[in-house]
Tab-separated table of C-alpha atoms in Angstrom:
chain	number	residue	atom	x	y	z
A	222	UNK	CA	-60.132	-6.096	-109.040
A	223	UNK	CA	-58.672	-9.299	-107.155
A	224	UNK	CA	-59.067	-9.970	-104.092
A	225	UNK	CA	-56.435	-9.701	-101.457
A	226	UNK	CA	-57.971	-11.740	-98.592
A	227	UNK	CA	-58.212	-15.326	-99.448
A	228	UNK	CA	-61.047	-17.099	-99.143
A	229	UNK	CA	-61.068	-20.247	-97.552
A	230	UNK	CA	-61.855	-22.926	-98.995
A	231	UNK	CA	-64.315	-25.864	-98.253
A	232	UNK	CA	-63.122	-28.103	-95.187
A	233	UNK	CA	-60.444	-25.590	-93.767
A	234	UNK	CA	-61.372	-24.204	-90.346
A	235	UNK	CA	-61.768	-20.607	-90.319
A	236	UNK	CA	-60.011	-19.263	-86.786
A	237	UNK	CA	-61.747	-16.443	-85.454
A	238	UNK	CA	-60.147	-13.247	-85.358
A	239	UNK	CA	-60.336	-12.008	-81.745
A	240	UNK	CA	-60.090	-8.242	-82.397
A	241	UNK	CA	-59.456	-7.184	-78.504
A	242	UNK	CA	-56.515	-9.377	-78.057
A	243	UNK	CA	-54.244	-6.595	-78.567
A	244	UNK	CA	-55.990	-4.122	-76.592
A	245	UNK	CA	-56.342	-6.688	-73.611
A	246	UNK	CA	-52.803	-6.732	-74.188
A	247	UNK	CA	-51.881	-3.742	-73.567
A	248	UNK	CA	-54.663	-2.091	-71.546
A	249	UNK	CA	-54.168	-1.427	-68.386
A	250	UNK	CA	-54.930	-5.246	-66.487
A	251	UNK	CA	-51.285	-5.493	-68.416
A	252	UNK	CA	-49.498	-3.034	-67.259
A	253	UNK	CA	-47.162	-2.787	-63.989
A	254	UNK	CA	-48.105	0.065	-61.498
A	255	UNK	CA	-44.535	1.581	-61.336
A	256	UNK	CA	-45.347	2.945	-57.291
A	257	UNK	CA	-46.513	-0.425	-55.973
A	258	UNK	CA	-43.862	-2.525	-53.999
A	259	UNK	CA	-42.181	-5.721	-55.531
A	260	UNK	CA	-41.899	-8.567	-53.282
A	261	UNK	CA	-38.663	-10.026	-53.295
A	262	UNK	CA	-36.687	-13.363	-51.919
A	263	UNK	CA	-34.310	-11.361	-49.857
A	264	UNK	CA	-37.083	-9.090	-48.247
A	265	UNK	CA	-38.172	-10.063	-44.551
A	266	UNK	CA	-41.967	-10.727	-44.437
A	267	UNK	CA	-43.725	-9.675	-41.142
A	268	UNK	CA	-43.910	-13.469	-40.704
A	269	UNK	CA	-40.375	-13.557	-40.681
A	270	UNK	CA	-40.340	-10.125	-38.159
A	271	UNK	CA	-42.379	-12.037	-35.847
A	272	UNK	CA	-40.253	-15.362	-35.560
A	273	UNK	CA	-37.487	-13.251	-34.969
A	274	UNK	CA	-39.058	-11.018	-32.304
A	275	UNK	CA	-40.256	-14.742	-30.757
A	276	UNK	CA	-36.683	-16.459	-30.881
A	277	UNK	CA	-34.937	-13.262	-29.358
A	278	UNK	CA	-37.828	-13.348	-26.342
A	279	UNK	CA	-36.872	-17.312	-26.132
A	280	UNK	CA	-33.317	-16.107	-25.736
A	281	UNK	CA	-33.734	-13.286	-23.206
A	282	UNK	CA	-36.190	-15.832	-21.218
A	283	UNK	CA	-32.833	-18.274	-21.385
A	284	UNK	CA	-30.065	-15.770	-20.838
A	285	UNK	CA	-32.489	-14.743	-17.490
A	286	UNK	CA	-32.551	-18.277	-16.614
A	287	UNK	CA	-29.149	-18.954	-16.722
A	288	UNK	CA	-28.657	-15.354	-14.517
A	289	UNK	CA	-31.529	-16.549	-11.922
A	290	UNK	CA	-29.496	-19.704	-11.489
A	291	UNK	CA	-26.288	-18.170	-11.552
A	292	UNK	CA	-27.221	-15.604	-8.759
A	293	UNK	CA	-27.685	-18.029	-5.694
A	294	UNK	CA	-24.440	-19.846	-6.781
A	295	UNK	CA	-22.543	-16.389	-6.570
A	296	UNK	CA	-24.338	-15.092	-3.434
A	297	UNK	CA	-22.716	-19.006	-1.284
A	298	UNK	CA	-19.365	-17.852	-2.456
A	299	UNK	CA	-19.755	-14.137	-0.915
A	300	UNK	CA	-21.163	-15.761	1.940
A	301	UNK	CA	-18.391	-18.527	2.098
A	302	UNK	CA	-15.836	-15.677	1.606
A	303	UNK	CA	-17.293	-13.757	4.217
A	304	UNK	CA	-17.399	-16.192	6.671
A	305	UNK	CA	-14.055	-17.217	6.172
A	306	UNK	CA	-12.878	-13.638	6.715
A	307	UNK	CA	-14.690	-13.616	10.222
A	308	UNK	CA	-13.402	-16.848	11.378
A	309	UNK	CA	-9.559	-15.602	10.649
A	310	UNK	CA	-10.260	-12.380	12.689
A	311	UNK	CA	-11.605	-14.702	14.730
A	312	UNK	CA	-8.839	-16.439	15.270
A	313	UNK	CA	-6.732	-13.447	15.630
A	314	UNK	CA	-8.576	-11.796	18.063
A	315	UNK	CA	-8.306	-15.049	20.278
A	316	UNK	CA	-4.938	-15.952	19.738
A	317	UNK	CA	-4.043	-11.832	20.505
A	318	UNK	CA	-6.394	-12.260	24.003
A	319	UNK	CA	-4.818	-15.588	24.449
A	320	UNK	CA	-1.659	-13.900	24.754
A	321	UNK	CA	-1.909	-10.759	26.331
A	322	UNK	CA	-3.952	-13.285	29.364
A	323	UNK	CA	-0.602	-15.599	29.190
A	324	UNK	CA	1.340	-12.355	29.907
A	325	UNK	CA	-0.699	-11.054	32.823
A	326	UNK	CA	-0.640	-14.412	34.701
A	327	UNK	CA	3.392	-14.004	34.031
A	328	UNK	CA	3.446	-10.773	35.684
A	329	UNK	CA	1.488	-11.736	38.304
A	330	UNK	CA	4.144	-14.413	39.198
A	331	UNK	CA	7.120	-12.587	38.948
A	332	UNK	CA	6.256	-9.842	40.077
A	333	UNK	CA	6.727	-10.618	43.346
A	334	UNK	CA	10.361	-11.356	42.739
A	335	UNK	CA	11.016	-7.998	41.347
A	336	UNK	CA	12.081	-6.955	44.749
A	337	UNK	CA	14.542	-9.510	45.456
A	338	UNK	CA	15.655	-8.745	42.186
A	339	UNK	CA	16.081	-4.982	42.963
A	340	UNK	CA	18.335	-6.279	45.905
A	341	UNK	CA	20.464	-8.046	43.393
A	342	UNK	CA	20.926	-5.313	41.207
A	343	UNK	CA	22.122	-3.436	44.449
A	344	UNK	CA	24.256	-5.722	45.497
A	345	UNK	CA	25.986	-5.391	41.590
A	346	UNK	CA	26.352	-2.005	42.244
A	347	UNK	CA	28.202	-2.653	45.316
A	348	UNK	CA	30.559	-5.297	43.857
A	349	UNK	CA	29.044	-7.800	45.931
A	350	UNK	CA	28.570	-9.818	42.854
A	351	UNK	CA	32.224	-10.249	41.814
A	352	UNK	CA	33.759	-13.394	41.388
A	353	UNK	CA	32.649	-17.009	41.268
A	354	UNK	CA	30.752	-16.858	44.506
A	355	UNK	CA	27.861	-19.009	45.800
A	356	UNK	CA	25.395	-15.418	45.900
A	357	UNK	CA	26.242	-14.776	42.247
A	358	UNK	CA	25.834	-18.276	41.079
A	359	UNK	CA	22.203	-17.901	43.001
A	360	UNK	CA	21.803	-14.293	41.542
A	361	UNK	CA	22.688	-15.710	37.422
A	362	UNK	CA	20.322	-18.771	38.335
A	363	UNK	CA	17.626	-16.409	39.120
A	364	UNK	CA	17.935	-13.937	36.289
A	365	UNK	CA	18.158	-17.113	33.841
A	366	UNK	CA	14.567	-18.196	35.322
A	367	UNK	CA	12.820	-15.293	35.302
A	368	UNK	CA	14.364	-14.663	31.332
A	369	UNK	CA	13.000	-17.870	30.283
A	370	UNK	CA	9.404	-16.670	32.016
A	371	UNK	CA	9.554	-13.743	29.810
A	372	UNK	CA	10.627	-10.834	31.950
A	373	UNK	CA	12.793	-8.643	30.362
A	374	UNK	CA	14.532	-5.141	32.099
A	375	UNK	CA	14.902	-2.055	30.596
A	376	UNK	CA	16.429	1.159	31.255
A	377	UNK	CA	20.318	2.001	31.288
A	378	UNK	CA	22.403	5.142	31.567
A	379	UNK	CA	22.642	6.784	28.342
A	380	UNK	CA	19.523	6.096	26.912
A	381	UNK	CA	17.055	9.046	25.746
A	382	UNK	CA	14.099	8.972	28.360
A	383	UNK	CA	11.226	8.063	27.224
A	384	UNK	CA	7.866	9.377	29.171
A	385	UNK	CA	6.284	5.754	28.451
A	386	UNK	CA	8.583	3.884	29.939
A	387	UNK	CA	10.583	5.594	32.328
A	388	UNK	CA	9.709	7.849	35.263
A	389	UNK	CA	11.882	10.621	36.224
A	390	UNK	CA	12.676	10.712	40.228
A	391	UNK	CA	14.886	13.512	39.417
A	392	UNK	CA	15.874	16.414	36.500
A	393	UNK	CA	19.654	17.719	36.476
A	394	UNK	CA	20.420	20.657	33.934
A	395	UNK	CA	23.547	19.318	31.516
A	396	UNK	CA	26.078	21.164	28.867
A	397	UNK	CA	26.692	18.377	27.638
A	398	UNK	CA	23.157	16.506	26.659
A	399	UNK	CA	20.945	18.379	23.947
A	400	UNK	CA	17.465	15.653	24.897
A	401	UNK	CA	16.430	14.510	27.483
A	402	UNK	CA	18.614	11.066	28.994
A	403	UNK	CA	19.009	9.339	31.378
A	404	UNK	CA	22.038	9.897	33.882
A	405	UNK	CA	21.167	7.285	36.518
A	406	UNK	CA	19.117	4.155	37.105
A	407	UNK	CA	17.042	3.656	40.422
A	408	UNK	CA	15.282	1.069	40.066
A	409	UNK	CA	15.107	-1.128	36.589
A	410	UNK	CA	11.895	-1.399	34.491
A	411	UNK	CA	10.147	-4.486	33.384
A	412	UNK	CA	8.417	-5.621	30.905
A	413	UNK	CA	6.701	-9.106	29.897
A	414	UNK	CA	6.236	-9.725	26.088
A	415	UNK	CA	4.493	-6.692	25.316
A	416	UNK	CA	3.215	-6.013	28.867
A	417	UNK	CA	4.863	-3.134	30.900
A	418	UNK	CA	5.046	-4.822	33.628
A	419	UNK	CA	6.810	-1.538	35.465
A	420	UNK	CA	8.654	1.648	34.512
A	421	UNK	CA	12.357	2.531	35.138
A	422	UNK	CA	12.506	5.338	37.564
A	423	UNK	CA	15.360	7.287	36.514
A	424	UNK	CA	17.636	10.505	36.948
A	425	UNK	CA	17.041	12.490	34.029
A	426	UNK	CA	20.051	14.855	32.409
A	427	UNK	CA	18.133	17.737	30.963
A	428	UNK	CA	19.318	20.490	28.405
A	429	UNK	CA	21.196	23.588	30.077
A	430	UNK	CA	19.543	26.888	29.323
């Protein structure tokens, strides 16, 4: 019967047969546990969680910053804005009391010519103004002056009456009126700028019943 397995012969080196190899092999220090987790490149570490957590904290602190120093620049301009507003009212508010003072000192003047200027209107009525005279050269010379001082009159026949400007001496029932007007002027009203500096008292034409 011949042998199968060769012998070796003398001055070859005989490598031991390690029997286990195969089992080590396979057994289960070999084999991959199917449930646990694989690490891979693209998957965040909790290292990486934590930088990312730090840098947004850095950015918050930054964006607060930039808010903190952004606030006081914002709250100058409302103030500036504000200001500015209260110095044009201000302004207004003198400029209006400014005014209405420059109109009572006018009144104050001329009002004591309003009765010489009554006695001119008068004298219109009565033709005594007719013609190129020396008392209506002095009566348009006065008018002209007291014009330029700001006095204005008011009131003529024809005109609807008004209760805040005119006061009725007199009511006469009239066919031919449907308001409230004025059928004859007494004595002419005044007024300076926006100052009434005295109402028209008038003869008022009334609706008929």
């Amino acid at each position: 019967m011949t042998d199968t397995n060769p012998t070796p012969e003398d001055g070859d080196e005989v490598q031991p047969v390690n029997e286990g190899s195969e089992a080590t092999a396979s057994g289960p220090a070999s084999q991959v546990d199917p449930e646990s987790p694989e690490t891979t490149d693209d998957e965040l570490t909790v290292e990486d969680i934590l930088n990312a957590t730090q840098a947004e904290g850095l950015e918050d602190e930054l964006d607060n910053e930039r808010a903190a120093d952004a606030e006081p620049e914002h709250e100058h301009l409302v103030d500036l804005k504000r200001l500015s507003a209260e110095y044009a009212n201000y302004r207004k508010r003198t400029e209006a009391n400014r005014e209405v003072e420059r109109e009572r000192m006018t009144g104050d003047v001329v009002k004591a010519l309003l009765p010489v200027l009554d006695d001119l209107d008068r004298a219109e009525k009565h033709g005594d103004l007719e013609g190129d005279t020396p008392f209506s050269a002095i009566a348009a010379k006065l008018r002209t002056s007291v014009a330029k001082l700001g006095l204005a009159p008011f009131g003529a026949k024809g005109e609807p009456f008004d209760h805040n400007l005119h006061e009725a001496i007199f009511q006469q029932p009239s066919p031919d009126v449907e308001v409230e007007t004025i059928l004859d002027v007494v004595e002419t009203g005044y007024t300076v700028g926006s100052t009434l500096l005295r109402a028209a008292k008038v003869v008022v034409a009334v609706p008929a019943e």
